[in-house]
Amino acid sequence: MRLHRLDITAFGPFGTTQKIDFDELSAAGLFLLHGPTGAGKTSVLDAVCYALYGAVPGARQSGQGLTLRSDHASPATRTEIRLELTVAGRRLEITRQPPWARPKKRGTGTTTEKAQSFLREYEGPAGSWKDLSRSHQEIGEEITQLLGMSREQFCQVVLLPQGDFARFLRADAEARGKLLGRLFDTHRFAEVERRLTERRRAAEAQVRDGDAALLADAHRMQQAAGDIAEVPLPDLAPGDPGLAEAVLAWAAVARGTARERLTLAHSAVSAAESAQAAADRVLDDVREVARLQRRFTEARERATRLEERSDSHREAQTRMERGRKAEAVAPALDLRDAGEAEHRRALMAEAHARAALPASFADAGAPGLAADARRAAEELGGLASARRAERRLGELTEERAGLDRQERADEDVLQDAESWLATWETTRAGLRARIETAQEAATRAEQLAVRRDPARARLRAARERDQLARDTDDAHEQALASRAHATDTRARWLDLKEERLKGIAAELAAGLVDGDPCAVCGATEHPAPARKIAGHVDRETEERALAVHQRADEKATEDERRLGVVREALAAASAEAGDTPTDRLAEQEAELEREHGEARAAASGLHAARERLAQAELEHERRVAARQKAELRAAARVSHRDTLDRERTLLEQELTQARGAADSVAARAAQLERRAALLTEAADAVRAAEDAAQRLKDADARLADAAFRAGFSTPQAAAAALLDDAAHRELQRRLDAWQSEEAAVRAVLAEADTTAAAQRPAVDLPAAEHSAESAARRLRDASSARDAADRRCAELDRLSARATTSVRRLGPLREEYDRVARMAGLAAGTSAENERKMRLESYVLAARLEQVAAAATARLQRMSSGRYTLVHSDDRAGRGRSGLGLHVVDAWTGRERDTATLSGGETFFASLALALGLADVVTDEAGGVRLDTLFIDEGFGSLDDQTLDEVLDVLDSLRERDRSVGIVSHVADLRRRVHAQLEVVKGRTGSVVRQRGVQD
């Protein structure tokens, strides 16, 4: 990761926009960030952290009263951090704008705008920036993935806080563990410890649950055994040794006792069943005698009730007999009722028919009415000829009106034909003139079409000529640029090749191995092999430069070939278009196109004009024919009208005589038809009434005769004795019930066993039932005891089997618990087998601390002139745990001592070495992301001049790895020793930065 540029606006102490060029500061490899206290040196580092992660370092973030927005900024200026950097081979630009309260655009007060973030990437070939994302979350995930570090790791590795590492040197194992765990992300090992502990607890809970379930089954077996248990259940708790064996032994004794009780219960049930069978037989005999005695008594009582109802039974029989006799008279009664109803209807119809006739017919008989009806019908027949004459007169009137309508229509036809034919000659001349004009326009359009196509071709060639001329210029410029680029790449390749030849000795020396002959001189000893200097060009660099040159040369050749193709196309287009300007050719082509369009428009009416002339000639012929036909029809109508008038006069004379006083023949016919119908209807009604009266008289005679033969004195007596269906059914039901009851009583009294039982003394049924119930109760008690014993045995067998299964299942669980408990104790450092009481996470951190100590020692020895060495110690501190101890070895005394014994200056450069070593290890742990820019915060004031020189030499040596280091310090001597500087100057209106590079 290398920083290039940082822009700060309205952030911290900076009220205005401040620009920092890290490329210029990093050119020397070492630069100084200084300024008075409170000016904002640390705010520069906060801005870098905020741009990358959207938050400032944790220690400063929790400071009292800290706000991101500058108090010196104007209200309309938004806080913004923009950082340009290269990471993982990609050049990115990150812009962060925290939320801020800006003045409202309307009215007074402020409104809060949300935070915004922007991420862009520079695309080298295109030479432009490409927008990637505007999402806070996406940008955070992208930067964290590219850097491979969290915000805490970045602040610890890139922004090296010396105070933290000084405390780290003097801290105890627990404090060191927290810092290392945060940097190296060893929480997964702590998670392993936690998971092992959870597994141990889960296994222990399973074992205890299994013991509890086994003990619960034992208590259920104790409840099932009840009072038969001769041995008490062992008093044991879950987890107690021998619990399973004791429970299984007690269950075996309980099952044996239960089976003995079950055998005794079966014997008791057999005896009770025999006693109950004897009692049931006695009870059945007593019940049968009692039933027969009750049956005899009930039959005697029913016979007594029948004797009491004998009179009513005889009355019902008499009524039934009279009803059967009256049924013979029923048809005559029905016939007489029907005759009477028919006579009433005939009289009503006669009265209705006479009411419709005139008063002169009120007393007329049926013959007189029929004679009048015949006379009216004869007169109606005489009007048939008059009806035909009246219909013909109507037809003559309609036919005469039709002739008038035809006359008027023919007059219209003649007038229209004369009017149209008057303009025929003029119309025909105009249509012929239009046809001739359209023929001339079609001929001109064909001539213009022949001239138009060549004009279009020349215009297309001219436009292609102009485009190819522009393409030729562009292709020429591109070819020149490609050839120049190929020349530059060739010079670059030759320069790199020359540089490699100068340092080829160092490249050959890199492959020398003691004992193997040299490829140049053949010697097997290599006392002073050449060393690579800074900026050495290796074979890979030279080959990359050669490949770049070859690609550039191929592109230049391709651009020159394309230039030749474009020039050939330009020559062909110029030959076809000529020297006439494109604008002039376009005008000529447009004029031809316009004239051709006008000619085609004029010629398009030729076919329509010919069609119009043909239609006009057909219309002329039709008009002439229509005029001739109308004249012929007018001559024929004159004679036809005279014939109709003569026939009409004769018909009117005949109708006047036939109508009489009526308005028309039809009205006279309607009067005669109605009169004949009414007279006929009245005659029929009179005859029907006379017939109905005679039939009623005959029905009365037959009814009197039928009643006398049936034994009734009058027809009314027969009608009263007649029974309807409901009464007949009810009376028959009563007679049948009497006979059935009488037969049933006689049958019971005739039974021999019933009569014999009645002669015996009365039996004691309650005593027999009581004896049978007692025997059944004793059987139920015995059966209940047997079922309870059977259920007890089954329950004990089931629970014993489940307890045996639980004991078998608990075996592997106990083994799993012992194994997991041993592993959890080792990982947590609580096991006796873990002699140093070291937790798993501490063990991993101890390995990381060894790496950090080794990396820090390489720099600490140079800073201390070879005196001090940092070593890791896993000794236990008193009775506590071990694993994260850190000691320093003093080469002057040869003794190992605690880092807390170092002096102030020694502590500084020891913590600096530790910070640089930790940065290297964390970088490797984070995936090998190269950190090209580091910052060191304060602490140089505690060093003497010699130690300061050694520390600066160590920092300056970081340039060998192409790193740049920024020192944050107040030490004035550093301003003379470090030339590249970034000064923060504070003032009343906010702080500003002043930058000075090496060249300054």
PDB file of C-alpha atoms in Angstrom, residues 457-470 472 565-582 585:
ATOM      1  CA  ALA A 457     -23.319   7.919 -57.313  1.00  0.00           C
ATOM      2  CA  ARG A 458     -21.030  10.985 -57.651  1.00  0.00           C
ATOM      3  CA  LEU A 459     -22.489  12.468 -54.430  1.00  0.00           C
ATOM      4  CA  ARG A 460     -21.845   9.233 -52.471  1.00  0.00           C
ATOM      5  CA  ALA A 461     -18.290   9.102 -53.843  1.00  0.00           C
ATOM      6  CA  ALA A 462     -17.705  12.743 -52.875  1.00  0.00           C
ATOM      7  CA  ARG A 463     -18.888  12.174 -49.293  1.00  0.00           C
ATOM      8  CA  GLU A 464     -16.728   9.037 -49.036  1.00  0.00           C
ATOM      9  CA  ARG A 465     -13.810  11.099 -50.442  1.00  0.00           C
ATOM     10  CA  ASP A 466     -14.237  13.726 -47.682  1.00  0.00           C
ATOM     11  CA  GLN A 467     -14.521  11.086 -44.910  1.00  0.00           C
ATOM     12  CA  LEU A 468     -11.471   9.183 -46.192  1.00  0.00           C
ATOM     13  CA  ALA A 469      -9.499  12.434 -46.294  1.00  0.00           C
ATOM     14  CA  ARG A 470     -10.206  12.938 -42.577  1.00  0.00           C
ATOM     15  CA  THR A 472      -6.150   9.614 -43.736  1.00  0.00           C
ATOM     16  CA  VAL A 565      -5.408   1.052 -47.152  1.00  0.00           C
ATOM     17  CA  VAL A 566      -7.090   4.359 -46.351  1.00  0.00           C
ATOM     18  CA  ARG A 567      -4.993   6.215 -48.963  1.00  0.00           C
ATOM     19  CA  GLU A 568      -5.944   3.685 -51.684  1.00  0.00           C
ATOM     20  CA  ALA A 569      -9.634   4.053 -50.839  1.00  0.00           C
ATOM     21  CA  LEU A 570      -9.257   7.868 -50.963  1.00  0.00           C
ATOM     22  CA  ALA A 571      -7.736   7.728 -54.473  1.00  0.00           C
ATOM     23  CA  ALA A 572     -10.597   5.523 -55.754  1.00  0.00           C
ATOM     24  CA  ALA A 573     -13.253   7.826 -54.267  1.00  0.00           C
ATOM     25  CA  SER A 574     -11.536  10.956 -55.719  1.00  0.00           C
ATOM     26  CA  ALA A 575     -11.411   9.396 -59.190  1.00  0.00           C
ATOM     27  CA  GLU A 576     -15.159   8.701 -59.129  1.00  0.00           C
ATOM     28  CA  ALA A 577     -16.246  12.006 -57.575  1.00  0.00           C
ATOM     29  CA  GLY A 578     -13.916  14.321 -59.497  1.00  0.00           C
ATOM     30  CA  ASP A 579     -12.940  17.792 -58.258  1.00  0.00           C
ATOM     31  CA  THR A 580     -16.462  19.185 -57.864  1.00  0.00           C
ATOM     32  CA  PRO A 581     -17.166  20.185 -54.246  1.00  0.00           C
ATOM     33  CA  THR A 582     -19.553  17.999 -52.328  1.00  0.00           C
ATOM     34  CA  LEU A 585     -22.917  17.923 -56.143  1.00  0.00           C
TER      35      LEU A 585
END
